[in-house]
Tab-separated table of C-alpha atoms in Angstrom:
chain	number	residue	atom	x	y	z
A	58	UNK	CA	-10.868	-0.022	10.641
A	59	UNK	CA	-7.308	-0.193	8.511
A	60	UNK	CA	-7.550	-1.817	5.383
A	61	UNK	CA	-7.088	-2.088	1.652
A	62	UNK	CA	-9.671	-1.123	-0.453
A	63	UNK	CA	-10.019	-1.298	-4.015
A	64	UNK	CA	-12.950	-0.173	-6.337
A	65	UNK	CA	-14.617	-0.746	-8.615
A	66	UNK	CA	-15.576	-3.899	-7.789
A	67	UNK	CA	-16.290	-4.438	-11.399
A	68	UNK	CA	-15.117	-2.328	-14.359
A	69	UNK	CA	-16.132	-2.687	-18.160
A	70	UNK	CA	-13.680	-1.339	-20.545
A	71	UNK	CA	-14.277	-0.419	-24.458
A	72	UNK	CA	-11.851	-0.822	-26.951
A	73	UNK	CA	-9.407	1.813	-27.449
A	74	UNK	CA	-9.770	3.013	-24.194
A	75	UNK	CA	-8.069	3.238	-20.782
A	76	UNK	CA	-8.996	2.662	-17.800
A	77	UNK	CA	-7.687	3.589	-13.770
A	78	UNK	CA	-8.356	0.803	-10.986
A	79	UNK	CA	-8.229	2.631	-7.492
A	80	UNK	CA	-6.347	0.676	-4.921
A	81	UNK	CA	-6.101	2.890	-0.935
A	82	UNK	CA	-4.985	1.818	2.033
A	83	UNK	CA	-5.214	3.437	5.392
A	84	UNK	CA	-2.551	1.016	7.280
A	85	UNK	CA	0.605	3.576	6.917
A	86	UNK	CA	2.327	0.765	4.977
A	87	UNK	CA	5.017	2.069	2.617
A	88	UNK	CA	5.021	-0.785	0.135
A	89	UNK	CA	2.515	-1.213	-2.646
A	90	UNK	CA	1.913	-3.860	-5.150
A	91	UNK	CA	-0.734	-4.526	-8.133
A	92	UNK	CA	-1.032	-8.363	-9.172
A	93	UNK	CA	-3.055	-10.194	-11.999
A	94	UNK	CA	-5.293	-13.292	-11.541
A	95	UNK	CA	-6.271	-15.386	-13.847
A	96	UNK	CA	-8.069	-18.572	-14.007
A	97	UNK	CA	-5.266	-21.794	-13.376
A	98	UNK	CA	-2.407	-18.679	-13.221
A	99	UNK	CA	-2.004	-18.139	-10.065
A	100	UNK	CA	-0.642	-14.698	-8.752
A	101	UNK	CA	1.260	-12.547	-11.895
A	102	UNK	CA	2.611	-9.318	-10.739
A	103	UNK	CA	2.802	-6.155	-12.609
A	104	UNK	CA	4.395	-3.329	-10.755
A	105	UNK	CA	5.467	-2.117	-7.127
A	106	UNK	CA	6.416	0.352	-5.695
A	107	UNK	CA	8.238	0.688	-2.001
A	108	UNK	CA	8.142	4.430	-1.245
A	109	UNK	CA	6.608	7.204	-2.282
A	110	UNK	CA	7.234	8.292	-5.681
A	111	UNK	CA	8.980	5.511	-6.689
A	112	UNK	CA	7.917	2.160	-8.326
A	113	UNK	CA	9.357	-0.464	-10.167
A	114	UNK	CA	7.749	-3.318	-13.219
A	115	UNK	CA	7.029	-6.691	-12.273
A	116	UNK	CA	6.839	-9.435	-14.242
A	117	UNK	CA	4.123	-8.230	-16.652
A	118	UNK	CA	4.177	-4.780	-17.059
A	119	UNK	CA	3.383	-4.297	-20.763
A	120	UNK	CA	0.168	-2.561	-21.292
A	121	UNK	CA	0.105	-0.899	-17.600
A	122	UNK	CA	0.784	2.247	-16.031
A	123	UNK	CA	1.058	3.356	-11.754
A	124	UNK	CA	1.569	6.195	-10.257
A	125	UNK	CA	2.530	6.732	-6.386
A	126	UNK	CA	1.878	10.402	-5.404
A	127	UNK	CA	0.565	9.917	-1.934
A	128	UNK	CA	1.521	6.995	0.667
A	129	UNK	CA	-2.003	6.010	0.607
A	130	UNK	CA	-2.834	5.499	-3.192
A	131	UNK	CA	-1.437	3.440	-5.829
A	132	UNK	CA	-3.345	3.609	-8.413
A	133	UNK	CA	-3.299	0.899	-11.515
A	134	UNK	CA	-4.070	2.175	-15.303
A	135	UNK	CA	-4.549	-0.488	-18.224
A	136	UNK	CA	-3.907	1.318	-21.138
A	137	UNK	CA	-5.413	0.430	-24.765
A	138	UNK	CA	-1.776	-1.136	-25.406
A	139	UNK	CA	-2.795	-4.205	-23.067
A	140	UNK	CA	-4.743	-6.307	-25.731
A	141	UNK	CA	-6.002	-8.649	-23.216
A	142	UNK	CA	-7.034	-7.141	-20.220
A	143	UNK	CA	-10.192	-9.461	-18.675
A	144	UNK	CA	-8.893	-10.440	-15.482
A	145	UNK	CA	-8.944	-10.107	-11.435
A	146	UNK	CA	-6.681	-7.545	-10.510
A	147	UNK	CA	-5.306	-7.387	-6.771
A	148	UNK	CA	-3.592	-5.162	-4.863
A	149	UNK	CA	-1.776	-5.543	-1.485
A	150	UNK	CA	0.493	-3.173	0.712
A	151	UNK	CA	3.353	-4.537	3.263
A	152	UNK	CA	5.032	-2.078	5.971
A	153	UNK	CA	7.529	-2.181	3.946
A	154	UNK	CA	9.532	-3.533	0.971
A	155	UNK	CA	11.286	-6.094	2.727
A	156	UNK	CA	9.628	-8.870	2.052
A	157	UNK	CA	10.021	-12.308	3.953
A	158	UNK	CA	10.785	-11.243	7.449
A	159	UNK	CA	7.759	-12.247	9.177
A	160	UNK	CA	3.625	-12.030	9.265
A	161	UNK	CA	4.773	-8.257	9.760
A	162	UNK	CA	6.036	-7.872	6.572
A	163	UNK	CA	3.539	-9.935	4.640
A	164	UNK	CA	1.358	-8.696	2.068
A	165	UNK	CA	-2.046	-7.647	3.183
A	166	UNK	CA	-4.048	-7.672	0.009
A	167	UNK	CA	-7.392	-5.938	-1.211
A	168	UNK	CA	-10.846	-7.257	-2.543
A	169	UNK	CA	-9.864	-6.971	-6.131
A	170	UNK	CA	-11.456	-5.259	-9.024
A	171	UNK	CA	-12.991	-7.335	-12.255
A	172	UNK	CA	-11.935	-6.030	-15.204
A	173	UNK	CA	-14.122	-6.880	-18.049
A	174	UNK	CA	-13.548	-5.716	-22.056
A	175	UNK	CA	-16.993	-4.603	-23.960
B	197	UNK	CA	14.972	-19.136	-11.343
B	198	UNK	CA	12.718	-19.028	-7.969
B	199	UNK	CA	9.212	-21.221	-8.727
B	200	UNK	CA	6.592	-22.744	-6.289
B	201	UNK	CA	4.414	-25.823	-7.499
B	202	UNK	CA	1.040	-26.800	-5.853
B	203	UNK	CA	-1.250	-29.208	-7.239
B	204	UNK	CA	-4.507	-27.810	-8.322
B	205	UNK	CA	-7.529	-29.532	-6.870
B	206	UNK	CA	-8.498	-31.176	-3.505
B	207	UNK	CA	-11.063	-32.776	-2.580
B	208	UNK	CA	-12.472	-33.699	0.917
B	209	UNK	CA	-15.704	-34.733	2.601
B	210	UNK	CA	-16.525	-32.898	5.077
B	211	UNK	CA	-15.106	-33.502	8.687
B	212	UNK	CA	-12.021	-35.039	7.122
B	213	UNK	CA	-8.489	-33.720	7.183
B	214	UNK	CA	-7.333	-31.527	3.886
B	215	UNK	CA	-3.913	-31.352	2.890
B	216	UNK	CA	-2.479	-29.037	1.078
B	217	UNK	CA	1.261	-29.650	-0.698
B	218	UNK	CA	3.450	-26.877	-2.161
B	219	UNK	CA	7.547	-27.236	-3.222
B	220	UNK	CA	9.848	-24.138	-3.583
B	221	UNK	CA	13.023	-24.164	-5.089
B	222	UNK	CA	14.290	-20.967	-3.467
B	223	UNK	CA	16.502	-21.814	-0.542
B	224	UNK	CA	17.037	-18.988	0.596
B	225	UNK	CA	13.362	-18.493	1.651
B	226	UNK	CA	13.195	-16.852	5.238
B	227	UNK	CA	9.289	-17.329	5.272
B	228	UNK	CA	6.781	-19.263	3.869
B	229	UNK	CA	3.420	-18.276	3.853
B	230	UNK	CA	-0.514	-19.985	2.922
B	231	UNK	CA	-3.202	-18.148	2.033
B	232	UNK	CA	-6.698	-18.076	1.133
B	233	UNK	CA	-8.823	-16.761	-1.202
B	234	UNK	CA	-12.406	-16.870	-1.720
B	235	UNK	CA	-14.596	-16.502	-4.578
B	236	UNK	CA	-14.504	-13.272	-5.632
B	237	UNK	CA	-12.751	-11.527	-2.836
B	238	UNK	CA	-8.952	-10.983	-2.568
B	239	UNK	CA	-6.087	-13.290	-0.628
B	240	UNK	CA	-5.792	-13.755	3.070
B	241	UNK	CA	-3.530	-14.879	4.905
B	242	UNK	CA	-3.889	-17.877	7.311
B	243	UNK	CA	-0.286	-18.841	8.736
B	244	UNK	CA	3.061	-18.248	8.166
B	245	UNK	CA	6.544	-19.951	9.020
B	246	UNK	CA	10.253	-19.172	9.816
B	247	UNK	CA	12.477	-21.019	7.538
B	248	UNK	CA	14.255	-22.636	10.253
B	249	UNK	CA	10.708	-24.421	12.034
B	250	UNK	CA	9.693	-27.411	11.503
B	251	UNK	CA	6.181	-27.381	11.935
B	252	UNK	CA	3.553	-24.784	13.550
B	253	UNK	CA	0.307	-25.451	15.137
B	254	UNK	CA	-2.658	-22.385	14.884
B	255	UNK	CA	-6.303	-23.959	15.812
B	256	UNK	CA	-7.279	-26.229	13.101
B	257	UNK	CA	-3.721	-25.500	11.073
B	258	UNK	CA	-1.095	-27.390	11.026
B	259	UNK	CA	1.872	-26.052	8.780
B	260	UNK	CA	4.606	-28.559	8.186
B	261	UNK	CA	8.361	-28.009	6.552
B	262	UNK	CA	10.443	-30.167	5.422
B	263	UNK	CA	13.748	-28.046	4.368
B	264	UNK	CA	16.152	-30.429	2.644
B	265	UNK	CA	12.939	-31.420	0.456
B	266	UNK	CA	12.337	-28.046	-0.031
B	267	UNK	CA	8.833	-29.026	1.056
B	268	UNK	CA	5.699	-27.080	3.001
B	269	UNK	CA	2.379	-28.520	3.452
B	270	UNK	CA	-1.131	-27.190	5.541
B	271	UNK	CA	-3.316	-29.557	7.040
B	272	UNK	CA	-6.165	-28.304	7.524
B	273	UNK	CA	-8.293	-30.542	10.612
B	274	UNK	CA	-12.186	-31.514	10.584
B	275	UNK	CA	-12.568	-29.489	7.432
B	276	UNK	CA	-16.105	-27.653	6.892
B	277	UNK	CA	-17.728	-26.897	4.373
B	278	UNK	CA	-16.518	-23.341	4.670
B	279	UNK	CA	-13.054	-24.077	3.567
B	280	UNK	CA	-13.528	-24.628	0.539
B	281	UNK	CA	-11.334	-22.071	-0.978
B	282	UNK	CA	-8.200	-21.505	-3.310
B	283	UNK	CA	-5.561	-21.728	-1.239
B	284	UNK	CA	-1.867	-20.457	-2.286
B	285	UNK	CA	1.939	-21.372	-0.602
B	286	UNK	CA	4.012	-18.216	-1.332
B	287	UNK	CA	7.810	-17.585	-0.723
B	288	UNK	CA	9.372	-14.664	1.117
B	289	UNK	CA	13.199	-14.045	0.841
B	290	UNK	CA	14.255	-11.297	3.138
B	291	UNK	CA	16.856	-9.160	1.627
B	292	UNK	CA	15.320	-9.917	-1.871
B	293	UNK	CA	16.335	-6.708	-4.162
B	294	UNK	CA	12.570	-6.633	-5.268
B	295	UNK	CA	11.120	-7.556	-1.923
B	296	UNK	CA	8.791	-9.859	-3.598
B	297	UNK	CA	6.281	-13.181	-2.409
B	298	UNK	CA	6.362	-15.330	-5.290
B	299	UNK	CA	3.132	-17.345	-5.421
B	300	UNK	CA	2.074	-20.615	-6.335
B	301	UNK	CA	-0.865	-20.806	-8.688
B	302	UNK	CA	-3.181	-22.365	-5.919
B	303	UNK	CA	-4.730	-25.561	-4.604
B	304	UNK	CA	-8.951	-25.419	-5.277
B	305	UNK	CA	-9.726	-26.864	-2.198
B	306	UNK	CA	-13.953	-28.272	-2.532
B	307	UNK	CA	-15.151	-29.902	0.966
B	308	UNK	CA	-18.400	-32.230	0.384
B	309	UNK	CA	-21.121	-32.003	2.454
């Protein structure tokens, strides 16, 4: 089955310390995004990337650090520089970056990871 | 700059209708888009439409678009109790230089038994 998968389902991070969120996805899509959630805030997004080796900040990039080696993998750190990092983090793929031309080119999105600070 | 507002709660008995409002200000849009989201588990998406439709049909939705208002809604028909859900409008712009949706912050949508 193609998909988006995301783990871990839940992560607990210490002070001081960083942690990597693994976001996959199997559907050959080139674009990749990572979003934020938080309770009444709707969809915040942090960075993106729309080809291999390349990515780009969102809105709320502060505190956060991708990488995008492989088509596949897009993996999401939040460094100890984000001071308040308890939330539902989401990540989604399109085909590609061009956003808005149909169900094609839609964002398929991920079960999301739960961040949570010790 | 480019913002969609949705109201934040709903509430419905069950086998009622549930609609759900959203306003853009982008005009520009080429697609707007509804999905859901429940607890815990990430957003998917229900229906989509072109810019220049009026309205679109799938099942029990029923997308409607008013353009000059700048103005989407999704009825959602005999609504069950699995439907209760967040349940978010975004905005697509094709040919956007960031390629972006931009989301509203979602309707809580709670169907009563």
């Amino acid at each position: 089955d193609g998909g988006i998968t995301q783990s871990p389902k839940y992560l607990f991070r210490k002070e001081g310390q960083n942690v990597t969120l693994s976001c996959e996805q199997n559907l050959n899509h080139d674009a990749m995004y990572w979003y934020r959630q938080d309770p009444g805030q709707g969809l915040r997004l942090i960075y993106y990337s729309q080809i291999v080796n390349d990515f780009q900040k969102g809105d709320i990039a502060e505190g956060y650090s991708v990488s995008r080696e492989k088509k596949e993998s897009f993996p999401l750190t939040v460094t100890s520089a984000q001071k308040n990092p308890t939330a539902f983090y989401l990540c989604a793929s399109s085909i590609s970056g061009l956003i808005g031309r149909g169900r094609e080119e839609t964002q398929y999105f991920g079960p999301g990871t739960r961040l949570l600070v010790l | 700059g480019e913002d969609v507002e949705q109201s934040l709660f709903l509430s419905v008995r069950e086998g009622d209708s549930s609609v759900i409002n959203c306003t853009y200000t982008d005009s520009s849009s080429t697609y707007l888009y509804w999905y859901k989201q429940e607890p815990g588990a990430g957003l998917q998406l229900l229906t989509y439409i072109f810019s220049n439709m009026d309205m679109k049909q799938d099942q029990r939705l029923t997308v409607l678009l008013n353009k000059k208002d700048k103005h989407l809604s999704l009825r959602i028909a005999d609504t069950q109790t699995g439907d209760s859900a967040i349940y978010f409008c975004a905005e697509g712009n094709y040919g956007g230089s960031q390629g972006n949706l931009i989301f509203g912050k979602g309707t809580k949508l709670s169907v009563k038994p």
